Coordinates of C-alpha atoms and ligand atoms in Angstrom, one line a residue:
M1 CA -7.2 4.8 4.0
C2 CA -8.4 6.5 7.2
G3 CA -5.7 7.0 9.8
I4 CA -5.9 6.7 13.6
V5 CA -3.7 8.1 16.3
G6 CA -4.2 8.0 20.0
Y7 CA -2.1 9.1 22.9
I8 CA -2.0 8.9 26.7
G9 CA 1.0 10.1 28.7
K10 CA 2.6 13.3 30.0
K11 CA 3.0 15.2 26.8
L12 CA 0.4 17.7 25.5
A13 CA -1.8 15.4 23.4
I14 CA -2.7 17.9 20.6
P15 CA 0.8 18.3 19.1
V16 CA 1.4 14.5 19.3
L17 CA -1.9 13.8 17.6
I18 CA -1.4 16.4 14.9
E19 CA 2.1 15.2 14.2
G20 CA 0.8 11.6 14.0
L21 CA -2.1 12.6 11.6
K22 CA 0.4 14.4 9.3
R23 CA 2.4 11.2 9.0
L24 CA -0.8 9.3 8.2
E25 CA -2.2 11.8 5.7
Y26 CA -0.8 9.8 2.8
R27 CA -3.2 7.0 3.7
G28 CA -6.3 9.0 2.7
Y29 CA -7.5 12.5 3.5
D30 CA -10.7 14.5 3.1
S31 CA -11.2 15.6 6.6
A32 CA -9.6 15.3 10.0
G33 CA -10.4 15.6 13.6
L34 CA -9.3 15.1 17.2
A35 CA -10.7 14.8 20.7
V36 CA -8.7 15.4 23.9
L37 CA -9.6 14.7 27.5
E38 CA -9.2 17.7 29.8
D39 CA -10.5 18.6 33.2
N40 CA -13.2 16.0 33.0
D41 CA -14.3 17.4 29.7
L42 CA -13.8 16.6 26.1
F43 CA -12.4 19.1 23.6
I44 CA -13.3 18.1 20.1
E45 CA -12.3 19.8 16.9
K46 CA -12.8 18.6 13.3
T47 CA -12.8 19.9 9.8
K48 CA -13.1 19.2 6.2
G49 CA -9.8 19.2 4.3
K50 CA -6.3 18.5 5.3
V51 CA -4.6 18.0 8.6
Q52 CA -3.0 21.4 8.1
D53 CA -6.6 22.9 8.3
L54 CA -7.2 21.1 11.5
E55 CA -3.8 22.3 12.9
N56 CA -4.7 25.9 12.0
L57 CA -7.9 25.5 14.0
V58 CA -6.3 24.1 17.1
K59 CA -3.0 25.9 17.2
S60 CA -4.3 29.1 18.8
T61 CA -6.2 27.1 21.5
K62 CA -4.6 26.3 24.7
H63 CA -5.4 22.8 25.7
S64 CA -3.4 21.0 28.4
G65 CA -5.0 17.5 28.0
T66 CA -2.5 14.7 27.8
A67 CA -4.8 12.0 26.4
G68 CA -6.7 12.0 23.1
I69 CA -7.6 10.4 19.9
A70 CA -7.4 11.7 16.3
H71 CA -8.4 10.7 12.8
T72 CA -7.8 11.5 9.1
R73 CA -10.6 10.4 7.0
W74 CA -11.1 8.9 3.5
A75 CA -14.9 9.0 3.1
T76 CA -16.8 5.7 2.7
H77 CA -20.2 6.5 4.2
G78 CA -21.3 10.2 4.1
A79 CA -19.8 13.1 2.2
P80 CA -16.5 14.5 3.2
N81 CA -17.6 17.4 5.4
R82 CA -17.1 18.6 9.0
V83 CA -20.2 16.8 10.4
N84 CA -19.1 13.5 9.0
A85 CA -15.5 13.9 10.1
H86 CA -14.4 11.9 13.1
P87 CA -14.5 11.8 16.1
H88 CA -18.1 11.0 16.6
T89 CA -19.9 11.3 19.9
D90 CA -22.8 9.8 21.7
C91 CA -25.9 11.8 22.7
S92 CA -24.5 12.9 26.0
G93 CA -21.2 13.9 24.5
D94 CA -19.4 11.6 27.0
V95 CA -18.1 9.0 24.6
T96 CA -16.1 9.8 21.4
V97 CA -14.9 7.4 18.7
V98 CA -12.6 7.4 15.7
H99 CA -12.9 4.5 13.4
N100 CA -11.3 3.0 10.3
G101 CA -13.3 0.3 8.5
I102 CA -17.0 -0.2 7.6
I103 CA -19.8 -1.1 10.0
E104 CA -21.8 -3.2 7.7
N105 CA -24.9 -3.5 9.9
H106 CA -24.9 0.2 10.7
R107 CA -28.4 0.7 9.3
S108 CA -30.1 -1.9 11.5
L109 CA -28.0 -0.7 14.5
K110 CA -29.0 2.9 13.8
K111 CA -32.7 2.0 13.6
Y112 CA -32.5 0.1 16.8
L113 CA -30.7 2.9 18.6
E114 CA -33.0 5.6 17.2
D115 CA -36.0 3.6 18.4
R116 CA -34.3 3.7 21.9
G117 CA -34.1 7.5 21.7
H118 CA -30.6 8.1 20.3
H119 CA -30.2 11.1 18.1
F120 CA -27.7 10.9 15.2
K121 CA -25.8 13.9 13.8
S122 CA -23.8 12.5 10.9
D123 CA -24.3 10.2 7.9
T124 CA -21.5 7.9 8.9
D125 CA -21.5 4.3 9.9
T126 CA -19.1 5.1 12.7
E127 CA -21.5 7.2 14.7
V128 CA -23.5 4.0 15.7
L129 CA -20.4 2.9 17.6
A130 CA -20.6 5.9 20.0
H131 CA -24.3 5.4 20.6
L132 CA -24.0 1.7 21.0
I133 CA -21.4 2.2 23.7
E134 CA -23.6 4.8 25.4
E135 CA -26.5 2.3 25.2
N136 CA -24.6 -0.5 26.7
Y137 CA -22.4 1.4 29.3
N138 CA -22.2 -0.5 32.6
G139 CA -19.6 1.5 34.5
S140 CA -16.6 -0.1 32.7
L141 CA -15.9 1.2 29.2
F142 CA -13.6 -1.8 28.6
E143 CA -16.4 -4.3 29.3
T144 CA -18.9 -2.2 27.4
L145 CA -16.7 -2.1 24.3
S146 CA -16.7 -5.9 24.3
T147 CA -20.5 -6.1 24.7
A148 CA -21.1 -3.4 22.1
L149 CA -18.7 -4.7 19.5
A150 CA -20.3 -8.2 19.8
E151 CA -23.3 -6.6 18.0
V152 CA -21.2 -5.1 15.2
E153 CA -20.7 -6.7 11.8
G154 CA -18.0 -5.4 9.5
T155 CA -14.5 -4.1 10.0
Y156 CA -13.0 -1.7 12.5
G157 CA -9.8 -0.3 13.9
L158 CA -11.1 2.1 16.5
A159 CA -10.1 4.3 19.4
V160 CA -12.4 5.5 22.1
I161 CA -12.2 7.9 25.0
S162 CA -14.8 8.9 27.5
K163 CA -15.3 11.7 30.0
K164 CA -16.5 9.0 32.4
E165 CA -13.0 7.3 32.4
P166 CA -10.6 10.2 31.7
D167 CA -7.4 8.4 32.7
R168 CA -7.5 5.8 29.9
I169 CA -8.0 5.3 26.2
F170 CA -9.3 2.3 24.5
A171 CA -8.7 0.5 21.1
A172 CA -10.3 -2.4 19.2
K173 CA -9.5 -4.2 16.0
K174 CA -11.1 -6.4 13.5
G175 CA -10.0 -6.3 9.9
S176 CA -8.4 -2.9 9.9
P177 CA -4.8 -2.3 11.1
L178 CA -4.2 -1.1 14.6
L179 CA -1.2 -1.2 16.8
I180 CA 0.0 0.1 20.2
G181 CA 3.2 2.0 20.7
K182 CA 5.0 1.7 24.1
G183 CA 6.9 4.7 25.3
K184 CA 8.2 5.6 28.8
D185 CA 5.1 6.4 30.8
E186 CA 3.2 6.9 27.7
Y187 CA 1.3 4.8 25.2
F188 CA 0.2 5.4 21.6
I189 CA -2.5 3.9 19.3
A190 CA -1.9 4.0 15.6
S191 CA -3.2 2.5 12.4
D192 CA 0.2 2.7 11.0
V193 CA 3.5 2.7 12.7
A194 CA 4.6 5.9 10.7
A195 CA 2.3 7.9 13.0
I196 CA 4.3 7.2 16.1
L197 CA 7.8 6.4 14.9
R198 CA 9.0 9.7 16.1
Y199 CA 8.3 8.6 19.7
T200 CA 8.8 4.9 19.8
N201 CA 9.7 1.8 17.9
E202 CA 8.4 -0.6 20.5
I203 CA 5.2 -2.0 19.0
I204 CA 2.4 -4.3 20.1
Y205 CA 0.4 -5.5 17.2
L206 CA -3.3 -6.0 17.9
E207 CA -5.0 -9.0 16.3
D208 CA -8.6 -9.2 15.1
G209 CA -11.1 -9.6 17.9
E210 CA -8.8 -7.9 20.5
I211 CA -9.6 -4.8 22.6
A212 CA -7.1 -2.8 24.5
E213 CA -7.2 -0.4 27.5
L214 CA -4.2 1.9 27.9
T215 CA -3.2 4.2 30.7
A216 CA 0.0 6.2 30.8
K217 CA 1.6 3.3 32.8
E218 CA 0.3 0.1 31.3
F219 CA -1.8 -1.7 28.7
N220 CA -4.2 -4.5 28.9
V221 CA -5.4 -6.6 25.9
M222 CA -8.5 -8.8 26.1
S223 CA -10.4 -10.9 23.6
L224 CA -13.9 -9.8 22.8
D225 CA -15.2 -12.1 25.4
M226 CA -13.0 -10.4 27.9
K227 CA -10.3 -13.1 28.3
K228 CA -6.8 -11.7 28.9
V229 CA -4.5 -12.0 26.0
S230 CA -0.8 -11.8 26.6
K231 CA 1.0 -9.7 24.0
K232 CA 4.6 -9.4 22.9
V233 CA 6.3 -6.0 22.5
Q234 CA 8.2 -6.0 19.2
Q235 CA 11.1 -3.7 18.2
I236 CA 10.9 -2.5 14.6
S237 CA 13.8 -1.4 12.6
W238 CA 12.3 1.6 10.8
N239 CA 13.3 5.0 12.0
L240 CA 12.1 8.6 11.6
E241 CA 14.6 9.5 8.9
M242 CA 13.2 6.7 6.7
I243 CA 9.8 8.4 6.7
E244 CA 11.0 12.0 6.0
K245 CA 11.5 13.6 2.6
D246 CA 15.3 14.0 3.1
G247 CA 15.5 17.1 0.9
F248 CA 13.3 15.8 -2.0
E249 CA 10.3 17.9 -3.0
H250 CA 8.0 14.8 -2.8
F251 CA 8.0 11.4 -1.2
M252 CA 7.4 9.9 -4.6
L253 CA 10.6 11.4 -6.0
K254 CA 12.6 10.4 -2.9
E255 CA 11.3 6.8 -3.3
I256 CA 12.0 6.6 -7.0
F257 CA 15.6 7.7 -6.2
E258 CA 15.8 5.3 -3.3
Q259 CA 15.5 2.4 -5.7
K260 CA 19.3 2.3 -6.0
T261 CA 19.5 1.3 -2.4
S262 CA 16.1 -0.3 -1.8
L263 CA 16.9 -2.8 -4.5
R264 CA 20.3 -3.6 -2.9
N265 CA 18.4 -4.1 0.4
T266 CA 16.0 -6.5 -1.3
L267 CA 18.9 -8.6 -2.6
R268 CA 21.1 -8.3 0.4
G269 CA 22.3 -11.7 1.7
R270 CA 19.9 -13.6 -0.6
L271 CA 22.1 -14.3 -3.6
N272 CA 24.5 -17.3 -3.8
Y273 CA 26.7 -17.0 -6.9
D274 CA 28.5 -20.3 -6.3
E275 CA 25.3 -22.3 -6.4
G276 CA 23.7 -19.9 -8.9
T277 CA 20.6 -19.6 -6.7
A278 CA 18.8 -17.4 -4.1
R279 CA 18.1 -18.1 -0.5
L280 CA 14.9 -16.8 1.0
D281 CA 14.9 -17.7 4.6
G282 CA 11.2 -17.0 5.0
L283 CA 10.4 -19.8 2.5
L284 CA 12.9 -22.4 3.7
E285 CA 10.2 -24.6 5.2
N286 CA 8.1 -24.4 2.0
I287 CA 10.9 -25.3 -0.5
E288 CA 9.6 -28.9 -1.1
Q289 CA 6.1 -27.6 -1.4
L290 CA 7.2 -25.0 -3.9
K291 CA 9.2 -27.4 -5.9
N292 CA 6.3 -29.8 -6.2
A293 CA 3.6 -27.2 -6.6
S294 CA 1.3 -28.1 -9.4
R295 CA 0.1 -24.5 -9.8
I296 CA 1.0 -21.2 -8.3
I297 CA -1.7 -18.5 -7.9
I298 CA -0.7 -14.9 -7.3
T299 CA -3.2 -12.4 -6.1
A300 CA -2.8 -8.7 -5.3
C301 CA -4.2 -5.2 -6.1
G302 CA -2.9 -2.2 -8.0
T303 CA 0.7 -1.9 -8.6
S304 CA 1.4 -5.1 -6.7
W305 CA -0.9 -6.9 -9.2
H306 CA 1.3 -5.6 -11.9
S307 CA 4.4 -7.1 -10.3
A308 CA 2.4 -10.3 -10.0
L309 CA 1.9 -10.4 -13.7
I310 CA 5.7 -10.2 -14.2
G311 CA 6.1 -12.9 -11.6
E312 CA 3.8 -15.1 -13.6
Y313 CA 6.0 -14.9 -16.6
I314 CA 9.2 -15.3 -14.6
I315 CA 8.1 -18.3 -12.5
E316 CA 6.7 -20.1 -15.6
E317 CA 10.0 -19.4 -17.5
L318 CA 12.5 -20.3 -14.8
A319 CA 10.6 -22.7 -12.6
G320 CA 8.3 -24.3 -15.1
I321 CA 5.2 -24.1 -12.8
P322 CA 1.9 -22.9 -14.3
V323 CA 1.0 -19.5 -12.7
E324 CA -2.3 -17.7 -12.6
V325 CA -2.6 -14.1 -11.5
E326 CA -5.9 -12.7 -10.1
Y327 CA -7.1 -9.4 -8.7
A328 CA -7.6 -10.1 -5.1
S329 CA -11.0 -8.5 -5.2
E330 CA -12.2 -11.0 -7.8
F331 CA -10.4 -14.0 -6.4
R332 CA -11.9 -13.7 -2.9
Y333 CA -15.6 -13.7 -4.1
R334 CA -15.7 -16.0 -7.1
G335 CA -15.3 -19.2 -5.2
P336 CA -11.7 -19.9 -6.5
I337 CA -10.7 -23.5 -7.0
I338 CA -7.7 -24.3 -4.8
N339 CA -6.4 -27.8 -5.3
K340 CA -4.0 -29.8 -3.2
G341 CA -0.6 -28.9 -4.5
D342 CA -1.5 -25.3 -5.3
I343 CA 0.3 -22.4 -3.6
V344 CA -1.2 -19.0 -3.3
F345 CA 1.2 -16.0 -3.1
V346 CA -0.3 -12.7 -1.9
I347 CA 1.6 -9.5 -2.7
S348 CA 1.0 -6.3 -0.8
Q349 CA 3.3 -3.4 -0.1
S350 CA 1.3 -2.3 2.9
G351 CA 0.3 -5.8 4.0
E352 CA -3.1 -4.2 4.9
T353 CA -5.1 -4.1 1.6
A354 CA -8.5 -5.3 2.5
D355 CA -9.1 -7.3 -0.7
T356 CA -5.7 -9.0 -0.6
L357 CA -6.3 -9.9 3.0
G358 CA -9.7 -11.2 2.0
A359 CA -8.1 -13.4 -0.7
L360 CA -5.6 -14.7 1.9
K361 CA -8.4 -15.6 4.3
E362 CA -10.4 -17.3 1.5
T363 CA -7.4 -19.4 0.6
K364 CA -6.7 -20.4 4.2
R365 CA -10.4 -21.2 4.7
K366 CA -10.1 -23.6 1.9
G367 CA -7.0 -25.2 3.4
G368 CA -4.6 -23.7 0.9
T369 CA -1.1 -22.5 1.7
V370 CA -0.5 -18.8 1.5
L371 CA 2.9 -17.2 1.1
G372 CA 3.1 -13.5 1.6
I373 CA 5.3 -10.9 -0.2
C374 CA 5.1 -7.8 1.9
N375 CA 7.0 -4.6 2.6
V376 CA 5.6 -3.5 5.9
V377 CA 7.1 -5.7 8.6
G378 CA 4.5 -7.0 11.1
S379 CA 1.6 -6.0 8.8
T380 CA -1.6 -8.1 8.9
I381 CA -0.9 -9.9 5.7
A382 CA 2.6 -10.7 6.7
R383 CA 1.4 -12.0 10.1
E384 CA -1.5 -14.0 8.7
S385 CA 0.4 -15.7 5.8
D386 CA 1.7 -19.2 6.4
A387 CA 5.2 -18.0 5.5
G388 CA 6.7 -15.3 3.3
V389 CA 9.3 -12.9 2.2
Y390 CA 9.7 -9.3 3.1
I391 CA 10.9 -7.1 0.2
H392 CA 12.8 -4.7 2.5
A393 CA 12.2 -1.7 0.4
G394 CA 11.8 0.6 3.5
P395 CA 8.8 2.7 4.2
E396 CA 6.8 3.9 1.1
I397 CA 4.8 7.0 1.7
G398 CA 4.0 8.3 -1.7
V399 CA 0.6 7.0 -2.7
A400 CA 1.9 6.0 -6.1
S401 CA 3.9 2.9 -5.5
T402 CA 7.4 2.9 -7.0
K403 CA 10.2 1.3 -5.0
A404 CA 7.9 -1.5 -3.7
F405 CA 7.1 -2.5 -7.3
T406 CA 10.8 -3.0 -8.3
S407 CA 11.6 -4.8 -5.1
Q408 CA 8.6 -7.1 -5.5
V409 CA 9.8 -8.0 -9.0
L410 CA 13.3 -8.9 -7.6
V411 CA 11.7 -11.0 -4.9
L412 CA 9.6 -12.8 -7.5
T413 CA 12.7 -13.4 -9.6
M414 CA 14.5 -14.8 -6.7
I415 CA 11.6 -17.1 -5.9
A416 CA 11.6 -18.3 -9.5
L417 CA 15.3 -18.7 -9.5
M418 CA 15.3 -20.7 -6.2
I419 CA 12.6 -23.1 -7.5
G420 CA 14.1 -23.3 -10.9
R421 CA 17.5 -24.3 -9.5
M422 CA 15.8 -27.2 -7.7
K423 CA 14.3 -28.3 -10.9
N424 CA 15.8 -27.9 -14.4
L425 CA 17.6 -24.6 -14.4
T426 CA 21.4 -25.2 -14.9
L427 CA 24.1 -23.9 -12.7
E428 CA 25.4 -21.8 -15.5
N429 CA 22.1 -20.1 -16.1
G430 CA 21.5 -19.7 -12.4
R431 CA 24.9 -17.9 -12.1
K432 CA 24.0 -15.6 -15.0
I433 CA 20.8 -14.7 -13.3
V434 CA 22.5 -14.1 -10.0
K435 CA 25.0 -11.8 -11.7
A436 CA 22.3 -10.0 -13.5
L437 CA 20.3 -9.5 -10.3
D438 CA 23.4 -8.2 -8.6
D439 CA 24.0 -5.6 -11.4
I440 CA 20.4 -4.2 -11.3
P441 CA 20.9 -1.6 -8.6
D442 CA 23.8 0.0 -10.5
L443 CA 21.8 0.0 -13.8
V444 CA 18.9 1.6 -12.0
E445 CA 21.2 4.3 -10.5
G446 CA 22.5 5.0 -14.0
I447 CA 19.0 5.8 -15.2
L448 CA 18.2 7.9 -12.2
N449 CA 21.2 10.0 -13.0
R450 CA 19.5 10.9 -16.3
N451 CA 16.4 12.4 -14.5
S452 CA 16.7 15.7 -16.4
E453 CA 16.3 13.9 -19.7
I454 CA 13.0 12.6 -18.6
E455 CA 12.0 15.9 -17.2
N456 CA 12.4 17.4 -20.8
I457 CA 10.3 14.6 -22.2
A458 CA 7.6 15.2 -19.6
K459 CA 7.3 18.8 -20.7
K460 CA 6.1 17.5 -24.1
L461 CA 3.8 14.8 -22.7
S462 CA 2.2 17.1 -20.2
K463 CA 0.5 19.1 -23.0
H464 CA -1.6 16.1 -24.0
N465 CA -4.8 14.8 -22.3
N466 CA -4.3 11.1 -23.1
A467 CA -1.6 8.6 -23.4
L468 CA -1.4 5.0 -24.6
Y469 CA 1.3 2.7 -23.1
L470 CA 2.2 -0.4 -25.1
G471 CA 4.5 -3.4 -24.4
R472 CA 4.8 -7.0 -25.1
G473 CA 5.9 -10.0 -23.1
Y474 CA 7.6 -8.9 -19.9
N475 CA 7.0 -5.3 -20.9
F476 CA 3.2 -5.6 -21.1
P477 CA 2.9 -5.3 -17.3
V478 CA 5.3 -2.4 -17.4
A479 CA 3.0 -0.7 -19.9
L480 CA 0.2 -1.2 -17.4
E481 CA 2.3 0.2 -14.6
G482 CA 3.5 3.2 -16.6
A483 CA -0.1 4.1 -17.5
L484 CA -1.3 3.6 -13.9
K485 CA 1.4 5.9 -12.6
L486 CA 0.5 8.6 -15.0
K487 CA -3.2 8.5 -14.4
E488 CA -2.9 8.2 -10.6
I489 CA -0.9 11.3 -10.1
S490 CA -1.3 13.6 -13.2
Y491 CA -5.0 12.7 -13.9
L492 CA -4.1 12.3 -17.6
H493 CA -6.1 9.5 -19.1
A494 CA -3.7 6.7 -19.8
E495 CA -4.2 3.1 -20.9
G496 CA -1.8 0.2 -20.8
Y497 CA -2.1 -2.4 -23.5
P498 CA -0.4 -5.4 -24.9
A499 CA 1.1 -3.9 -28.1
A500 CA -0.3 -6.5 -30.4
E501 CA -3.8 -6.1 -29.0
M502 CA -3.7 -2.4 -30.1
K503 CA -5.1 -3.3 -33.4
H504 CA -8.2 -4.8 -31.8
G505 CA -9.4 -1.5 -30.5
P506 CA -7.0 1.2 -29.2
I507 CA -5.6 1.8 -32.7
A508 CA -8.8 3.6 -33.4
L509 CA -7.7 6.3 -30.9
I510 CA -4.4 7.0 -32.6
D511 CA -3.8 10.3 -34.4
K512 CA -1.4 13.1 -34.0
N513 CA -2.8 14.0 -30.6
M514 CA -2.3 10.6 -29.1
P515 CA 1.1 10.1 -27.6
V516 CA 2.1 6.4 -27.5
I517 CA 4.7 5.3 -25.1
V518 CA 6.2 2.0 -26.3
I519 CA 8.4 -0.1 -24.1
A520 CA 10.4 -1.8 -26.8
T521 CA 13.6 -3.1 -25.3
K522 CA 15.3 -6.0 -27.1
D523 CA 13.8 -9.4 -26.5
V524 CA 12.5 -12.4 -28.6
I525 CA 9.6 -10.4 -29.8
Y526 CA 11.5 -7.3 -30.7
E527 CA 10.7 -7.6 -34.4
K528 CA 7.0 -7.9 -33.6
I529 CA 6.9 -4.8 -31.5
M530 CA 8.7 -2.9 -34.3
S531 CA 5.8 -3.8 -36.6
N532 CA 3.4 -2.4 -34.0
I533 CA 5.4 0.8 -33.8
S534 CA 5.2 1.1 -37.6
E535 CA 1.4 0.7 -37.4
I536 CA 1.3 3.7 -35.0
R537 CA 3.7 5.7 -37.2
A538 CA 1.5 5.1 -40.2
R539 CA -1.4 6.7 -38.3
N540 CA 0.6 9.8 -37.2
G541 CA 0.7 8.9 -33.6
T542 CA 3.5 10.5 -31.5
I543 CA 5.8 7.8 -30.4
L544 CA 8.0 7.8 -27.3
S545 CA 10.0 4.6 -27.1
V546 CA 12.0 3.1 -24.3
V547 CA 14.7 1.1 -26.1
T548 CA 17.8 -0.9 -25.5
S549 CA 20.9 1.3 -25.6
G550 CA 22.2 1.6 -29.2
D551 CA 19.0 0.5 -30.9
E552 CA 18.9 2.5 -34.1
Q553 CA 15.9 0.9 -35.8
I554 CA 13.3 1.9 -33.3
K555 CA 14.9 5.3 -33.0
E556 CA 14.2 5.9 -36.6
L557 CA 10.5 5.2 -36.1
S558 CA 10.1 7.2 -33.0
D559 CA 9.7 10.9 -32.2
I560 CA 11.4 10.6 -28.8
V561 CA 13.6 7.8 -27.5
F562 CA 14.9 7.0 -24.1
E563 CA 17.7 4.4 -24.0
V564 CA 18.1 2.0 -21.2
P565 CA 20.9 -0.5 -20.5
E566 CA 20.6 -4.1 -21.5
T567 CA 19.8 -6.8 -18.9
L568 CA 18.2 -10.2 -18.9
T569 CA 14.8 -10.0 -20.5
F570 CA 12.9 -11.0 -17.4
L571 CA 14.7 -8.3 -15.4
S572 CA 14.0 -5.6 -17.9
P573 CA 10.8 -4.5 -16.2
V574 CA 12.8 -3.3 -13.2
I575 CA 14.9 -1.1 -15.5
N576 CA 12.2 0.0 -18.0
V577 CA 9.8 1.1 -15.3
I578 CA 12.2 3.7 -13.9
P579 CA 11.8 6.2 -16.7
L580 CA 8.1 5.7 -16.7
Q581 CA 7.9 6.4 -12.9
L582 CA 10.0 9.6 -13.5
L583 CA 7.9 10.6 -16.5
A584 CA 4.6 10.3 -14.5
Y585 CA 6.2 12.3 -11.6
H586 CA 7.4 15.2 -13.8
V587 CA 4.1 15.4 -15.8
A588 CA 2.2 15.6 -12.5
V589 CA 4.5 18.3 -11.2
I590 CA 4.3 20.3 -14.4
R591 CA 0.5 20.0 -14.3
G592 CA 0.5 21.3 -10.7
C593 CA -0.9 18.1 -9.2
N594 CA -0.4 17.0 -5.6
V595 CA 2.0 14.2 -6.3
D596 CA 2.1 12.6 -2.9
Q597 CA -1.6 13.0 -2.2
P598 CA -3.4 12.5 -5.4
R599 CA -7.1 13.2 -5.3
N600 CA -9.4 10.3 -4.2
L601 CA -6.6 7.9 -3.8
A602 CA -5.2 6.3 -0.6
K603 CA -2.0 4.5 0.0
S604 CA -3.4 1.6 2.0
V605 CA -6.9 0.6 0.9
T606 CA -8.3 -1.0 4.0
V607 CA -11.9 -1.1 2.9
E608 CA -13.4 -3.3 0.1
Ligands
LIG701 C1 -3.5 1.4 -3.4 C2 -2.3 2.2 -3.7 C3 -1.5 1.5 -4.8 C4 -1.2 0.1 -4.4 C5 -2.5 -0.7 -4.1 C6 -2.2 -2.0 -3.5 O1 -4.4 1.5 -4.6 O2 -2.6 3.5 -4.1 O3 -0.2 2.2 -4.9 O4 -0.5 -0.5 -5.4 O5 -3.3 0.1 -3.1 O6 -1.6 -1.9 -2.3 P1 -0.7 -2.9 -1.5 O7 -0.3 -2.2 -0.3 O8 -1.6 -4.1 -1.3 O9 0.4 -3.3 -2.3

């Protein structure tokens, strides 16, 4: 969603802020703005559009300020235009604020402030913060922030600067990600570490209810009631190269290709062939609890929810524990029943998705155990879970999630294997799974080497306006994921469906203009999916099948076939999704879509 960057130090602030915003643009982008303190004044510039538009506006200006804040916006309240772009100022123009999150009581606060003579310029919820600070100002912005925020309901990650205190910048967090970067005689504020990785990897994560004051030399963190909080500086292992395109045209393509290494990183040090099991250090203390779990609930959003569905099948098959999968947004609000003996897994690439975090909190409030599966180290969900596993996929910048998905599936498989081996799974079967897991990165690499085959298929698919994705068993979630990828970045209408359910509705859509992508690799229900393909054939649908290498039967029924290597059935999603990711990518490129920044979408959805 919206991204925040702040800087105080010796460097010129504007280039640091623009560079940071560019790194954050993947989170959401419909307008951007910045504010810089200079000679006891504030220079503010903002615009509708991309960070590049903002950069064009400021590049000819000569501003020597070395402290400032900046924002890239994904509109929640108020249209995406210049007036609604952040930063927002108070009436006097002394205080300026950038904010990520939603101020839920902004209407009542606005009314109160208007009654007290404040004039509002924008339609945003954020602007109330600037006026609230103005209204409460007592000579110390740090203290004022605590008083003002006590009146605020909702979520915020925010940064504030004021002409009245030009040697410092301020930050506050509740429910939206925010961190401090420590440099040499300089400090940064960012909603995402990617914004400041170029300058530092020493990070101080803010917790909910904390406010911070930064000068070029030091930082101070307080609770909302102004009690000092001591904070640890953490070193993170990500570096700048990991968040650059590395010669690829798009981050998405880079990340698809990275799967040959990201999957190895996910598995590294975690497989034990001799014992036919996996070792996940983050879950060591929960092993007994997992073994004795009466039920596992997995909750997530988007692509992570698709990997959860695969996890459901794998855990039930290997570990014999009933699993339920829920959209986090539904789970958190419907009063879920969490019994003693239940374990709730939350899956989130970013570790910041508001609904997933809400589901985590709801579980904890009910006394349940939450285990996190996250990619971003130090993210809120990772920190707030009772324990968990990192997927180690490395930074994912492309809005459409790719490498996180496959790594999540491998982690879920390792969890299922680990529990299964403590229960009824035999050593022999355990070893088979370890071997198959170990082989996955090479198989993925083999498919990636056939990228041009997919590009050719994409040329045909890109001429259509709709697509249906079908799969059964483990390949049903793959169908959902394939369809999601296509619609996210190419704006083609695509639906994923369990192949057998097709005859209860979607079959009505099938004619020669409806391409149907069937994921039909060999498994126990292979014969059944073949019948489904015949049903499509009989209605003149165009069939593109993903099949196990050497399959002649489905080949005969299909218009186009893409062969993939054989693996264990429950690992086939990791293989089968690769051609679908590439297919979506190439269709989007052919159709001239902005692959890394698809319209209306954001990488990290930090609002409900
Ligand atoms: C957004 C992204 C998706 C992602 C989903 C869940 O919708 O565009 O790619 O799958 O959020 O994100 P998470 O970070 O929680 O996995």
